[in-house]
Structure formats: C-alpha cells, structure tokens
Coordinates of C-alpha atoms and ligand atoms in Angstrom, one line a residue:
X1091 CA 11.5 0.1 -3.5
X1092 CA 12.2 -3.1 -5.1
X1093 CA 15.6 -3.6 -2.8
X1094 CA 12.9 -3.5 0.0
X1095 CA 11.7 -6.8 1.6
X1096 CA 8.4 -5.8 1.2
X1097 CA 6.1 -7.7 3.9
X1098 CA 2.6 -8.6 2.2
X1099 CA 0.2 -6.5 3.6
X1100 CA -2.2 -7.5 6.7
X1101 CA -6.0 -6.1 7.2
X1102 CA -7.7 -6.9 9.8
X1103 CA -10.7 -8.7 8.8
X1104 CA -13.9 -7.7 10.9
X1105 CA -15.4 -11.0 9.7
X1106 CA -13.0 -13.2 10.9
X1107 CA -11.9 -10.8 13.5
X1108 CA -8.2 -11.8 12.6
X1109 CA -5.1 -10.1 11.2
X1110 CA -5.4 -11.7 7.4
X1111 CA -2.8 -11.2 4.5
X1112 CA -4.7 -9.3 2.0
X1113 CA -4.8 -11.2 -1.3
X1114 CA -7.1 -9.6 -3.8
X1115 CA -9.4 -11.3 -6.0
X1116 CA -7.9 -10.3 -9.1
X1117 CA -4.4 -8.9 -8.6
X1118 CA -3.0 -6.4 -9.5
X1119 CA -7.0 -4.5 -9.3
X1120 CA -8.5 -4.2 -6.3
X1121 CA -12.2 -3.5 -5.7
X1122 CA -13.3 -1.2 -2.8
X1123 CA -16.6 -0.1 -1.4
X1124 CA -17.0 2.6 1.7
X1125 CA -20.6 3.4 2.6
X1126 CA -20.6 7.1 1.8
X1127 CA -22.7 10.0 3.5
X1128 CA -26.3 10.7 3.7
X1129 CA -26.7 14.1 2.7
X1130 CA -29.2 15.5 4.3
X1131 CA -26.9 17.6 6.8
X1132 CA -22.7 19.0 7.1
X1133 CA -20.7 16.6 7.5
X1134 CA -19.0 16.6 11.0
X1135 CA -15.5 15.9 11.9
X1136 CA -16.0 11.7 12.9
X1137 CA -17.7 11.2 9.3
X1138 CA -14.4 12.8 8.3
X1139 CA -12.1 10.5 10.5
X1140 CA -13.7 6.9 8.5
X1141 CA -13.2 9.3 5.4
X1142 CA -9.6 9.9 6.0
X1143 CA -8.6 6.4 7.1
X1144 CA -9.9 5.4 3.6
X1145 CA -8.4 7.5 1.9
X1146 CA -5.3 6.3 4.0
X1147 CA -6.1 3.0 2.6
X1148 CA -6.4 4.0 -1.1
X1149 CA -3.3 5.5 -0.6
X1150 CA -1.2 2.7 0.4
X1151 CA -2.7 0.1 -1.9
X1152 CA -2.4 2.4 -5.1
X1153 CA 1.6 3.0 -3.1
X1154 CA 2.3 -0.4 -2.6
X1155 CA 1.6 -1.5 -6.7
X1156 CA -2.4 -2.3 -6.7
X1157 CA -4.6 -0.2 -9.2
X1158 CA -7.5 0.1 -7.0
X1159 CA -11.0 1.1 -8.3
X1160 CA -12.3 2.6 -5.0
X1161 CA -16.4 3.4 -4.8
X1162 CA -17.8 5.8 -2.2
X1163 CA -21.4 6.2 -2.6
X1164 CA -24.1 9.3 -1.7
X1165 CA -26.6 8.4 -0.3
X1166 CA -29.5 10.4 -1.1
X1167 CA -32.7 8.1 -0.3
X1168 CA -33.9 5.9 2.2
X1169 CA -32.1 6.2 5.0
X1170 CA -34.7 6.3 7.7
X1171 CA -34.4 7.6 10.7
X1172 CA -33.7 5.1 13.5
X1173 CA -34.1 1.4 13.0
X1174 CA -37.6 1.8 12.6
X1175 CA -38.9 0.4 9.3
X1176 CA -41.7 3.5 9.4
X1177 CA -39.2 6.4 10.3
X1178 CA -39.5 9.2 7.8
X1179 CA -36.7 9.6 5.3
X1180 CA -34.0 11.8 6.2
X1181 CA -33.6 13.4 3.2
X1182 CA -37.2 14.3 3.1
X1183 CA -37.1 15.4 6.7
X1184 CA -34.3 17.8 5.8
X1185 CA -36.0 18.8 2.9
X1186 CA -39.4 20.1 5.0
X1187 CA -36.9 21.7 7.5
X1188 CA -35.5 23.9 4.9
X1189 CA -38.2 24.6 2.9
X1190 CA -36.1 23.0 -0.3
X1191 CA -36.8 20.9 -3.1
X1192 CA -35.0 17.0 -1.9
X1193 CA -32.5 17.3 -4.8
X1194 CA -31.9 20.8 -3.3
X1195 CA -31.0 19.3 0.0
X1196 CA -28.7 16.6 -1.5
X1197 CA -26.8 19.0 -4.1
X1198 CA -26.3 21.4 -1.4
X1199 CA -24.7 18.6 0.9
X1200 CA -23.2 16.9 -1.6
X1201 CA -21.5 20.1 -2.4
X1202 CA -20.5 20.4 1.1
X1203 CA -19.2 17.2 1.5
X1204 CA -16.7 17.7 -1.3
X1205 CA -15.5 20.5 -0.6
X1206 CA -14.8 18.9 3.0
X1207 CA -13.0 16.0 1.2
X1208 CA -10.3 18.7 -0.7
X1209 CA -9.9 20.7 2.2
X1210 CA -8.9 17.3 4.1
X1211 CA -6.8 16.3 0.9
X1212 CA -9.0 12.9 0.9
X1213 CA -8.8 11.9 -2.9
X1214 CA -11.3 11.1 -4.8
X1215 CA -13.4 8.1 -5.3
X1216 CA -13.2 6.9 -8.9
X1217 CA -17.0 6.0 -8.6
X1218 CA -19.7 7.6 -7.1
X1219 CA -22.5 6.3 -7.4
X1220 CA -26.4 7.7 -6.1
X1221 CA -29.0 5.5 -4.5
X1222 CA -31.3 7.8 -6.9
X1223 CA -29.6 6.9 -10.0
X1224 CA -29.5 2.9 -8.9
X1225 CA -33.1 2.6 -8.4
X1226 CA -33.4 -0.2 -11.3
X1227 CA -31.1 -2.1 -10.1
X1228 CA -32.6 -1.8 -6.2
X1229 CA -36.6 -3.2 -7.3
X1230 CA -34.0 -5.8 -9.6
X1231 CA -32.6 -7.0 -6.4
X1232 CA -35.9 -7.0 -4.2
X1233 CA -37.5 -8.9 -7.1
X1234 CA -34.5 -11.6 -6.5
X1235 CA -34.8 -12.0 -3.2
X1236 CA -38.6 -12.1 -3.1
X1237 CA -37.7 -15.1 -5.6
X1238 CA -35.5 -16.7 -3.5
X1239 CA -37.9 -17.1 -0.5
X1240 CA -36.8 -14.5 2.0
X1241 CA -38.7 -11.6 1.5
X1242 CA -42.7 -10.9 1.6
X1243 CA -44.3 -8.2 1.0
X1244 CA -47.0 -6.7 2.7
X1245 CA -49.2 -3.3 2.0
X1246 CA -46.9 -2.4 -1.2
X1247 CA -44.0 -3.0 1.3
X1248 CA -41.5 -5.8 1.1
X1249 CA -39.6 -6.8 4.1
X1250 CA -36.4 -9.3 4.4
X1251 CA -37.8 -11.9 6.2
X1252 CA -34.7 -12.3 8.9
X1253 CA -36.4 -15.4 10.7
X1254 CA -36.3 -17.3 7.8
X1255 CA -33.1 -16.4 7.0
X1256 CA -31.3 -17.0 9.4
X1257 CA -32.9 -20.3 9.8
X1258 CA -31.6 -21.5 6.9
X1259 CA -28.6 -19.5 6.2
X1260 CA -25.8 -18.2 8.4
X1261 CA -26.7 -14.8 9.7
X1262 CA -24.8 -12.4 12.4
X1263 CA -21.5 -13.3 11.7
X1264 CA -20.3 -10.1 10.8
X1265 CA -21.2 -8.3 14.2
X1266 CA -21.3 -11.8 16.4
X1267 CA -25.2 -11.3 17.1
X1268 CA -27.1 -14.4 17.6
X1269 CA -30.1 -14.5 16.2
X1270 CA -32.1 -16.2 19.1
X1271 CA -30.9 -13.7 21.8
X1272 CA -32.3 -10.7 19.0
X1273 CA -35.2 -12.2 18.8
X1274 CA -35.9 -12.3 22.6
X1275 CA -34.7 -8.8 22.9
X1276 CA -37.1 -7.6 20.6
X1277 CA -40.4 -10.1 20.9
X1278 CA -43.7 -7.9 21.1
X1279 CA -42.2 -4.7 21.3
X1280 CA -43.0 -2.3 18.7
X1281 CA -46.5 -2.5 17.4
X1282 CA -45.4 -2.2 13.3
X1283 CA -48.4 -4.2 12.0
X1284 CA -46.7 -4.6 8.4
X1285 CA -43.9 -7.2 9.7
X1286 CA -44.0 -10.3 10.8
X1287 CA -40.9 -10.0 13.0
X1288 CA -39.9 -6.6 14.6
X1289 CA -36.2 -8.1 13.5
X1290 CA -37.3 -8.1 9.4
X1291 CA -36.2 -4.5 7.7
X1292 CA -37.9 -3.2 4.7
X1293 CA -36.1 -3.3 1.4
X1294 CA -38.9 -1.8 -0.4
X1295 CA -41.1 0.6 1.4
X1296 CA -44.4 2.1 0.4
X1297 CA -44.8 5.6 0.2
X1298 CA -47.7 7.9 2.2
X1299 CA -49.0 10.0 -0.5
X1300 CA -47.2 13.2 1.6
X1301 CA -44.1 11.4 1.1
X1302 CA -41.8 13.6 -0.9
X1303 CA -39.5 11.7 -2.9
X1304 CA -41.2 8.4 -4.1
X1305 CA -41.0 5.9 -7.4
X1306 CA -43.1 3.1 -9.0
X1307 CA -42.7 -0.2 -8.5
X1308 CA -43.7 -3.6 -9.0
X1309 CA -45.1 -3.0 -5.5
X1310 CA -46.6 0.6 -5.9
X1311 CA -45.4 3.7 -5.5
X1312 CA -42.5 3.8 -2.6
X1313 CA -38.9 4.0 -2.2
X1314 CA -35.9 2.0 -1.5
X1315 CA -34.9 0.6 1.9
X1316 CA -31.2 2.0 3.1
X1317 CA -29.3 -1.3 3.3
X1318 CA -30.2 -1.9 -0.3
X1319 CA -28.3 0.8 -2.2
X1320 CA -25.0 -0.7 -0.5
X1321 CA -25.5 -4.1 -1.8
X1322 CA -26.7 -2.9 -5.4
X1323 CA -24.1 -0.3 -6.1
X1324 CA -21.1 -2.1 -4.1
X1325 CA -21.7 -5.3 -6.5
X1326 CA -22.9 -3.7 -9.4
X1327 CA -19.5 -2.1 -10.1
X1328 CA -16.7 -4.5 -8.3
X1329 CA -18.6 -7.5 -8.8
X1330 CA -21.1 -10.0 -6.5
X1331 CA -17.8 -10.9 -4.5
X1332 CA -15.4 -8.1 -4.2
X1333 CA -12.5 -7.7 -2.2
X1334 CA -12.7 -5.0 0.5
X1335 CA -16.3 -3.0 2.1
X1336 CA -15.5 -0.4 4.5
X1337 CA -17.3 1.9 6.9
X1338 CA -17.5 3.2 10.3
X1339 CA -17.8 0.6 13.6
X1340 CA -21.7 1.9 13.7
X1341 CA -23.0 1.0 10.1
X1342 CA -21.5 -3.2 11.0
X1343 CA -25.1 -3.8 12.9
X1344 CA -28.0 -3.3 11.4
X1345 CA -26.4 -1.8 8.1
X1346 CA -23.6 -4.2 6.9
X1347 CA -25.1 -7.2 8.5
X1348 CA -28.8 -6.8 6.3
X1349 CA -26.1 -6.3 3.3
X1350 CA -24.7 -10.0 3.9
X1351 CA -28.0 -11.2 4.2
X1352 CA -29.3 -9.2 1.0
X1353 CA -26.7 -10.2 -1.2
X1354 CA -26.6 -14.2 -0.2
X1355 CA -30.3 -14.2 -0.2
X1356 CA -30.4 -12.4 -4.0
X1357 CA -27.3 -14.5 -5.4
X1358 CA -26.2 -16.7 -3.0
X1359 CA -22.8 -15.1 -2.2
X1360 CA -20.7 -13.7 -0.1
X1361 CA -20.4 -10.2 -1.0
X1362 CA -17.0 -9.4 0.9
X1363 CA -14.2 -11.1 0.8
X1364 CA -12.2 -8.3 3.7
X1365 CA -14.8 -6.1 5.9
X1366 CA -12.8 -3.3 7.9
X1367 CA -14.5 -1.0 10.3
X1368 CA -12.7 2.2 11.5
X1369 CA -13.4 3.4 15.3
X1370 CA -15.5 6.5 16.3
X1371 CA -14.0 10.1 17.1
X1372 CA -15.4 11.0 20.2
X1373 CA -15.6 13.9 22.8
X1374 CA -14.9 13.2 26.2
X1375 CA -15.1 9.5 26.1
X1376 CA -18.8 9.9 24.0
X1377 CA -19.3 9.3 20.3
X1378 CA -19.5 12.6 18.5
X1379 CA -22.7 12.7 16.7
X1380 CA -25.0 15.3 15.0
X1381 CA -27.6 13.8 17.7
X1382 CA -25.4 14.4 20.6
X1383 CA -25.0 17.5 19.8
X1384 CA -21.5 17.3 20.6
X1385 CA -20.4 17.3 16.8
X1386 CA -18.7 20.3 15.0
X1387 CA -18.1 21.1 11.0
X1388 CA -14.5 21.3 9.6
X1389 CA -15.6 25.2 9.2
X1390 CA -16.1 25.5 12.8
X1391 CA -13.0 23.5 13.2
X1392 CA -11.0 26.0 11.3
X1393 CA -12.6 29.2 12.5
X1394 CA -12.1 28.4 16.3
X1395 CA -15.6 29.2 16.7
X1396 CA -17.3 27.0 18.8
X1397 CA -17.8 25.8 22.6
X1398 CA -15.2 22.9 22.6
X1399 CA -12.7 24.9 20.8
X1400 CA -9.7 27.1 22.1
X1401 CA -8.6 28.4 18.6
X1402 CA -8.6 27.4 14.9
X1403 CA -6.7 24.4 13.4
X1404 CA -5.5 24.2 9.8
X1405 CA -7.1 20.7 8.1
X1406 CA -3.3 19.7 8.1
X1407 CA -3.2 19.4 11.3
X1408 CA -6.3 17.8 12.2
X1409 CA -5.5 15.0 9.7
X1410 CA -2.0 14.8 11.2
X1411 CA -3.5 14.5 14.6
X1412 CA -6.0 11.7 13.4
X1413 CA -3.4 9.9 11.3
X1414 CA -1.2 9.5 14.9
X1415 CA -4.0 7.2 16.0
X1416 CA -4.5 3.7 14.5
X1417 CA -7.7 3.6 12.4
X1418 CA -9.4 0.6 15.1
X1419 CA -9.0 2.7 18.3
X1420 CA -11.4 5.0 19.7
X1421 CA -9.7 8.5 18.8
X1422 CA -10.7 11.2 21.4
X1423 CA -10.8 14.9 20.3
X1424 CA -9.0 17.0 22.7
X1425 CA -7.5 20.8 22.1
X1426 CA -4.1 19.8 23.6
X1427 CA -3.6 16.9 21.2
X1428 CA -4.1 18.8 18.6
X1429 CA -1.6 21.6 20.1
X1430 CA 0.6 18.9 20.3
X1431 CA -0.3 17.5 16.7
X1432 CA 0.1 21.2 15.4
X1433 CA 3.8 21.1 16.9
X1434 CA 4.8 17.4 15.5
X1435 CA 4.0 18.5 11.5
X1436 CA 5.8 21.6 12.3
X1437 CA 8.9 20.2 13.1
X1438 CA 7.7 17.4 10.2
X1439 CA 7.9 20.0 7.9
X1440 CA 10.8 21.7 8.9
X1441 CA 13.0 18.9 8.4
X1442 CA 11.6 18.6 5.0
X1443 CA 12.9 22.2 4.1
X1444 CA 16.4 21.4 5.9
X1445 CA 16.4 17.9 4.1
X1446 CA 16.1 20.2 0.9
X1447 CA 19.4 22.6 2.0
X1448 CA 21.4 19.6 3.8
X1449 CA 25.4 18.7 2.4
X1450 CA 26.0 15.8 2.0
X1451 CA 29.3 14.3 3.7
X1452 CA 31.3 11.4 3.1
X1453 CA 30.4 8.8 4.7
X1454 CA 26.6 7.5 6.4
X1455 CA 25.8 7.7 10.3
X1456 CA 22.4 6.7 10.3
X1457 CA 20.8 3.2 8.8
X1458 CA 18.4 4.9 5.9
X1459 CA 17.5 1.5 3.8
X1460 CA 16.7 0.3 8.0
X1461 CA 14.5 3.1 8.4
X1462 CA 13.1 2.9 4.9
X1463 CA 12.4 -0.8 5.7
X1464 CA 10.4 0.1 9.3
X1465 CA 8.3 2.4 7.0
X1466 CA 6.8 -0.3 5.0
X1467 CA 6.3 -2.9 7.5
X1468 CA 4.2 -0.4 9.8
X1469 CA 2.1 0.3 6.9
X1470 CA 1.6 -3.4 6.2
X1471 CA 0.7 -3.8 9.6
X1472 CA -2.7 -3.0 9.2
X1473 CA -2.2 0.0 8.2
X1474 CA 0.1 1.7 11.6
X1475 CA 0.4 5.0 10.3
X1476 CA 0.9 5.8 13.9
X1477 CA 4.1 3.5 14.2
X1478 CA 4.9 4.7 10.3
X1479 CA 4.6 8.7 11.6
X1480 CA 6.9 7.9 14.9
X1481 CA 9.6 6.5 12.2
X1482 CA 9.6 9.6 10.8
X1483 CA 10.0 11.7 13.8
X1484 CA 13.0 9.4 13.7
X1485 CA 14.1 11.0 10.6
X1486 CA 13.3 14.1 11.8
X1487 CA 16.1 13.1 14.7
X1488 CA 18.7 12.8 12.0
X1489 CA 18.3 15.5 9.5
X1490 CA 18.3 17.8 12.0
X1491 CA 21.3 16.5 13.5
X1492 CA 23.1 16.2 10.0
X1493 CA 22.0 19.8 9.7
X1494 CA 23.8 20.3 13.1
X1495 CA 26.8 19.1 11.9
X1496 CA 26.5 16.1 14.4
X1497 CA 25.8 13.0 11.7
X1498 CA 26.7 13.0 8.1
X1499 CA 25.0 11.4 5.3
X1500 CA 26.4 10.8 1.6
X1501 CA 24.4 12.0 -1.3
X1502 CA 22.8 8.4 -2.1
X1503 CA 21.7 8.3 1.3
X1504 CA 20.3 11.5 1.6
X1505 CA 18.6 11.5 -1.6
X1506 CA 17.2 8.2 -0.6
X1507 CA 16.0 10.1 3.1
X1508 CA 14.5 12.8 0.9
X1509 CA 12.2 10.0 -1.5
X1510 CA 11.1 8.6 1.7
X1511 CA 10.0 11.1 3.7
X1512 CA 8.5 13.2 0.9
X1513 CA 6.5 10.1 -0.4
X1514 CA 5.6 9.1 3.0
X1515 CA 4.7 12.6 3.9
X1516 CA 2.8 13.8 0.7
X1517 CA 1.9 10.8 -0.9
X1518 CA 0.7 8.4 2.0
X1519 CA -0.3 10.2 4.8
X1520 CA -1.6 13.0 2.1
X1521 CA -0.1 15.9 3.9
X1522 CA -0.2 19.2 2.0
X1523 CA 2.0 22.2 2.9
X1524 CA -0.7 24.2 5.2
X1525 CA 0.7 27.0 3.2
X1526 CA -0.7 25.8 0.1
X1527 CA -3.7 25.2 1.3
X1528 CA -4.1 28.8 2.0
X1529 CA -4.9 31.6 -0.2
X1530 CA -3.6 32.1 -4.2
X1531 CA -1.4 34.5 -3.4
X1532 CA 0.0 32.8 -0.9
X1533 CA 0.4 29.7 -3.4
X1534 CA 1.6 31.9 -5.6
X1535 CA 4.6 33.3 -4.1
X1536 CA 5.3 29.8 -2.6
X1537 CA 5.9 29.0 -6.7
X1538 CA 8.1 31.9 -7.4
X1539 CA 10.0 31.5 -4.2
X1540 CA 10.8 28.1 -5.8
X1541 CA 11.8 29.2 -9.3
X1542 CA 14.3 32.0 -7.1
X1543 CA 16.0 28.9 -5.8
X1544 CA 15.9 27.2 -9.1
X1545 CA 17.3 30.1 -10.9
X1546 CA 20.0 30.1 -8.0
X1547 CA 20.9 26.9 -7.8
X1548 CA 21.4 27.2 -11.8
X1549 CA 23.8 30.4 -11.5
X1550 CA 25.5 29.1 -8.4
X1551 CA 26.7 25.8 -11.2
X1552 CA 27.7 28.8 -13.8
X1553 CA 24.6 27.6 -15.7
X1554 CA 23.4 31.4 -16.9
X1555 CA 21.4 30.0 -19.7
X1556 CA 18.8 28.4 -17.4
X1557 CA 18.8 31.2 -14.9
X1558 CA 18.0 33.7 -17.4
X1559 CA 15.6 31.6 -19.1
X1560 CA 13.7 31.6 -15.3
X1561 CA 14.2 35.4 -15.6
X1562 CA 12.7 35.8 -18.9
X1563 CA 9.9 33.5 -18.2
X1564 CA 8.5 34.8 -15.3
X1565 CA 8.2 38.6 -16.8
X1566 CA 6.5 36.7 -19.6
X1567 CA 3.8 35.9 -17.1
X1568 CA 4.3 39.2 -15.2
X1569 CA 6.5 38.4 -12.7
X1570 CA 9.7 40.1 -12.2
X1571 CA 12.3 39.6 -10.3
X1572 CA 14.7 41.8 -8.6
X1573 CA 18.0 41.0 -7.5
X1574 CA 19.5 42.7 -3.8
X1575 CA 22.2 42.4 -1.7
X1576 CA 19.4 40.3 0.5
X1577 CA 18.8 37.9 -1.7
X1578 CA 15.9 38.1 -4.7
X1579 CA 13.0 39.5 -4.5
X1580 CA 9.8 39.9 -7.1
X1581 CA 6.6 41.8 -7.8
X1582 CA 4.2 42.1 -10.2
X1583 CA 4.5 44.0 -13.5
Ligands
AMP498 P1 -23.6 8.8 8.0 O1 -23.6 9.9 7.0 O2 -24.2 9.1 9.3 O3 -24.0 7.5 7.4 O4 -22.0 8.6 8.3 C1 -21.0 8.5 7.4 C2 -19.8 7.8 7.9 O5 -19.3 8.4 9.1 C3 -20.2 6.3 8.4 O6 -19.2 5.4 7.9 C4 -20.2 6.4 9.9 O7 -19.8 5.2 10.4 C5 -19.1 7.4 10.1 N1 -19.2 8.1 11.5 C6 -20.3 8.6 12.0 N2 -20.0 9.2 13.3 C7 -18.7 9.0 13.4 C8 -17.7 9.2 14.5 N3 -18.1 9.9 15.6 N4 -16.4 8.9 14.3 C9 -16.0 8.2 13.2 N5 -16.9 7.9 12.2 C10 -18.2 8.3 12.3
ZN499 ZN1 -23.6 1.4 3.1

C-alpha cells in the first residue's frame, strides 16, 4: 500500500452539501456516531441498508490507517410516535401490544437486531450506548439549555424553544429549512396547549401516571425527549465537536436538525464537524417502511417467504447487491437485481478460488499496481464501492483469462492480484464465503478441505514432515483422513 498514491479521502458533507476532504479532528482517531435502532420492532431490510453503508465506512477508515472509535446507539426510550410532542412512546406502545415488560420489548429487539448485524457481517460498534443508561446525562443537558435561554418548561414538560432559537442562532442549515416558511406551515394547527410554538419539541416530557416507563426529574416524573439521547451519548463519548454523525436521509429533519440546535444551545458548539446521510431502500419507487407495510425482515428475506419475494437470498448477496449502489442514491429492491447480484459474487468468488490454483508465467499482461490504484481512488471518492466492485469484475476479466491460458501474470503480480482482491473482497466490502455462513458442518468440512490442500501442497514440495503432522493432527481432534485414487477424503473417528 505505501507505493500507492493514495488520494485523501472525500465525504460528502450533508452540511455543506459539498464533496469535502475528510480531515479528522484528532488524527490518526476518528470519532463516529450513527443513530442506531429503536427497538421496539425487527428490524427491516432499509434499517439494514444505513447499517451496512456504515459499516462500509468503518471499514475503509479502519483500511485506509485511522483507528476509529465508532458509536451506534439503542434506542430504547422516547421515541414518540410521529412528530407530535404527545405521541405515546413506542417502546411502551410495543410493550402493551405484546403484553411484555418494556425491557422485555428492548432485550428481545435488541437481540434481534444483532443477530441481523452478524448475519449481514456488519461489525460491531465499539460503543453502544442506551438512552436508559444516559438518563443523567439527558436532565444534565435539559438543565443547560434551560440555562442558556432556549428552553421553558411547562406542566413538568420542557420544550426547546425553536423561535427563540433560531432568532438568535443559525438554525436549518443542516436540511435547508427556513425557519419563517416552517413557521407559516405550521401556525394554529395542532391544538398542543403545553407549547408555545407547534415548531418547539419537548426535551423533557412529563409522564401520565399510565405511562409505563418513566423517571424523576427536576421537573417530575417523565421521560426523555428522542433527539436528546443523540446529542448526549454522541458527545459524551467522542467529544462536544466530533468528527463524523451518520444516519438515514429521514432522521436529517426533525431528528439531526433539534440535535444542532440542542447541542449549540447547551455548549455553544457545533457538534459535527462531517454529517453523511445514506438514501432510502425502497419498493417500487416508495420508501420501504414498517408503516407502509411494504417492509420485510432479513428472515423473510432468506426464507423466500413473503409477497414480494420469488425465492430466498443468502445475506451475501443482498449485501453485494446493496454494496453495487452508491450509499446517496435511492436503492430500489427488485428480485431480478438481486438474481443478477446473486450471479456477479458468484463469478466474484470463483475467480477468488482460481486466483488460489493460478501459475504464474513469466512475464505481466495486465497493469495490477493500475488496477490496485483505481481501487483506492473509488473508495476515496466518497466511498464508490460501486465503481470499486466494477474494478474488480475487471479482475475477475483477467484471472479468468490467465486461467485460460490467454494472459500471464508473474508470481509478484499475482500475489499482489490475490492481496487485493481478497482485502477488497473480505475486508472492505465485508463479504463472507455464503458457505461459511451456513451450517457447522458445512464450516467444518470447508476447514478440513483446506488442511487436505495444505497437506498437499506440503507433499507435492517433498515436505512429508508437515503433511504428516496435518495427518496426525487432525485424528487428534477426530478427523481422519483417507487417501484415494480421487483425491483425499475424511470422516469422523
Ligand atoms: P429507526 O429504527 O426507524 O430509527 O431506523 C433506523 C435507521 O434506519 C435510521 O437511520 C433510518 O434512517 C434508517 N431507515 C429507515 N427506513 C429506511 C429505508 N427504507 N432505507 C434505508 N434506511 C432506512
Ligand atoms: Zn439519533
């Protein structure tokens, strides 16, 4: 890597709405925030499309040199439902629905949602933080901004005061609303009595005594408002000015906008130095969403089972097929692009195990350090994994015509093919062999099946010691393995 000419990297900056060179607060660390999931359902496949394009970006930054401490919260309180300052929790609505205690309802989804994140191979966080376990820190920060001017409270109810605000302080940058035009959308609509301006949110809201999940505060009993947890939790561990905040298009309006405001009326900064929104997965042109109803679980994904599917797909796949698609476009779930995703890894994969059996020849007919080069620079681009994935169908193009005996490649350059593609493959885009993603027994004979070629590759350079040491090794863990005129073969003893 260090013979590359390796292109800073650019982000997109949803503040500035420009292409920026990404220069970290604090090289080489990197502080990231993405708002997390409110578990009070499954997870559907969009929420896994922001997930995976962050993960994509973890990836690349911990690839490119930066140690990166990446936070991903739960959340697990206040997220009302709808803008509506007086919606009921969704947590506690899921709780009613399913008879269960609220910590029920967000252990069970939290358990979900992980177990969603391996199957997709999305790494994980190395903080992750609950708006439960933050609650301190969320009446510390209502008590600031009360102080500073911009909040009021009202009924054991505080509300950011967004008039005032953005009176006196900049406000709407981030999703290029202007404050006068809100405010003449929304004058004398809803009757909520509590705030002065339909436009103000709660940051503190009291709690009917039916309310299920509820804490004392300075204010009474109650619970935090949703925007809040962000701003806490996101500063609380990278700091009141960190370097990148991520989520999905949908959270920049009311969501990461009120956690500008929050943090500059609490401490008077900037909280985020990049913002980057990823784009929605939708069906047929419309936002998948549990409300639509047009949304369906990675189970159902796998399974087959359900109205919008023809068959199953492996998670490989559907993260290939969303990695072909640049994290700011619209990405649009269709059966034959993921036929046709199904049939790119394929051949993806195959030229991996042909890379593996390829001789090398004497001199080079393909540009590898040229290739190698293209890699990088579509990743700095903003992160173009689909410009990064078409340079390695290019690869693809030459192994398999070194394998034809049409190009040859010398041993430097096709060892140098071979670190590329398998840290492009595994590493960046974070693509697991579907067939270890399958069963143990399947992962187990993939293991044995490479110790057989170990062992042969040792006896086939006269190197008996090691092959018999394979041998002997595996019957010590009960494998043996039997020798034919069709190759090797094992069981289990
Ligand atoms: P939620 O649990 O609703 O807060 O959503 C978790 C994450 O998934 C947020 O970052 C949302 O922006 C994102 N999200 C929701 N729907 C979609 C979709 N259809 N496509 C992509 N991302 C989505
Ligand atoms: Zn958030």
């Amino acid at each position: 890597m260090s013979e590359l000419r390796k292109l800073p990297f650019q982000l997109t900056n949803t503040l500035t709405r420009r292409k920026e060179e990404f220069v970290p607060a604090a090289p080489p660390h990197v502080g990231l925030y993405v708002c997390g999931p409110t578990v009070y359902s499954d997870v559907h496949l969009g929420n896994v499309r922001t997930f995976t394009m962050f993960d994509l970006l973890y990836r690349w930054l911990t690839h490119i040199g930066y140690k990166v401490r990446y936070v991903r919260n739960i959340t697990d309180v206040g997220h009302l439902l709808g803008d509506a300052a007086d919606g009921e929790d969704r947590i506690s609505k899921g709780a009613r629905a399913e008879k269960l205690e609220p910590m029920e309802v967000v252990q069970k989804y939290t358990n979900g949602f992980h177990a969603v994140m391996r199957q997709f191979n999305n790494l994980d966080p190395s903080i992750e933080p609950t708006a439960t376990g933050h609650l301190i820190e969320q009446i510390g920060m209502v008590e600031r901004i009360l102080k500073s001017g911009y909040a009021y409270e009202t009924n054991g109810s505080v509300y950011f005061d967004v008039p005032k605000f953005a009176a006196e302080q900049s406000y709407g940058e981030l999703s290029g609303r202007k404050i006068d035009e809100l405010l003449a959308n929304t004058r004398g609509t809803e009757g909520q009595a509590e705030k002065r301006n339909p436009l103000d949110f709660a940051i503190w809201k009291n709690a009917e005594p039916e309310h299920l999940m509820k804490w004392p505060s300075p204010w009474g009993i109650g619970f935090p408002g949703w925007h809040l947890e962000c701003s806490v939790m996101s500063t609380k561990y990278l700091g009141r000015t960190f370097d990148i905040h991520g989520g999905g298009m949908d959270l920049k309006f009311p969501h990461h906008e009120c956690e500008i405001a929050q943090s500059v009326a609490a401490d008077g900064q900037q909280p985020v130095r990049y913002w980057m929104h990823t784009n929605m997965l939708t069906v047929n042109g419309r936002k998948m969403s549990k409300s639509e109803g047009n949304g369906f679980t990675p189970e159902e994904l796998v399974s087959g089972d359900h109205k919008l599917l023809e068959r199953g797909y492996g998670p490989m796949t559907v993260r290939f097929f969303m990695l072909q698609c640049h994290y700011a476009s619209t990405l649009d779930f269709s059966n034959e692009a993921l036929q046709a995703a199904e049939r790119g890894l394929e051949r993806l994969m195959d030229a991996l195990d042909r890379l593996d059996a390829s001789k090398p020849g004497d001199r080079d007919d393909a540009d590898i350090p040229g290739l190698e080069q293209r890699c990088y620079d579509a990743m700095n681009d903003d992160l173009n994994s689909p410009v990064m994935i078409a340079e390695l169908f290019e690869a693809v193009r030459i192994v398999n015509s070194v394998h034809d005996g049409k190009q040859q490649l010398t041993s430097v350059s096709l060892e140098r093919l071979r670190r590329l593609m398998r840290s492009m493959v595994y590493d960046v885009l974070g693509i697991l062999p579907e067939r270890a993603t399958g069963d143990v027994d399947t992962v187990l004979d993939g293991l044995v099946q490479e110790f057989i070629r170990l062992r042969m590759e040792a006896k086939a350079k006269r190197d008996f010691a090691t092959s018999d040491a394979i041998r002997d090794r595996l019957i010590g863990l009960g494998i043996q393995l039997k020798d034919t005129k069709d190759g090797t073969t094992w069981e289990r003893v």
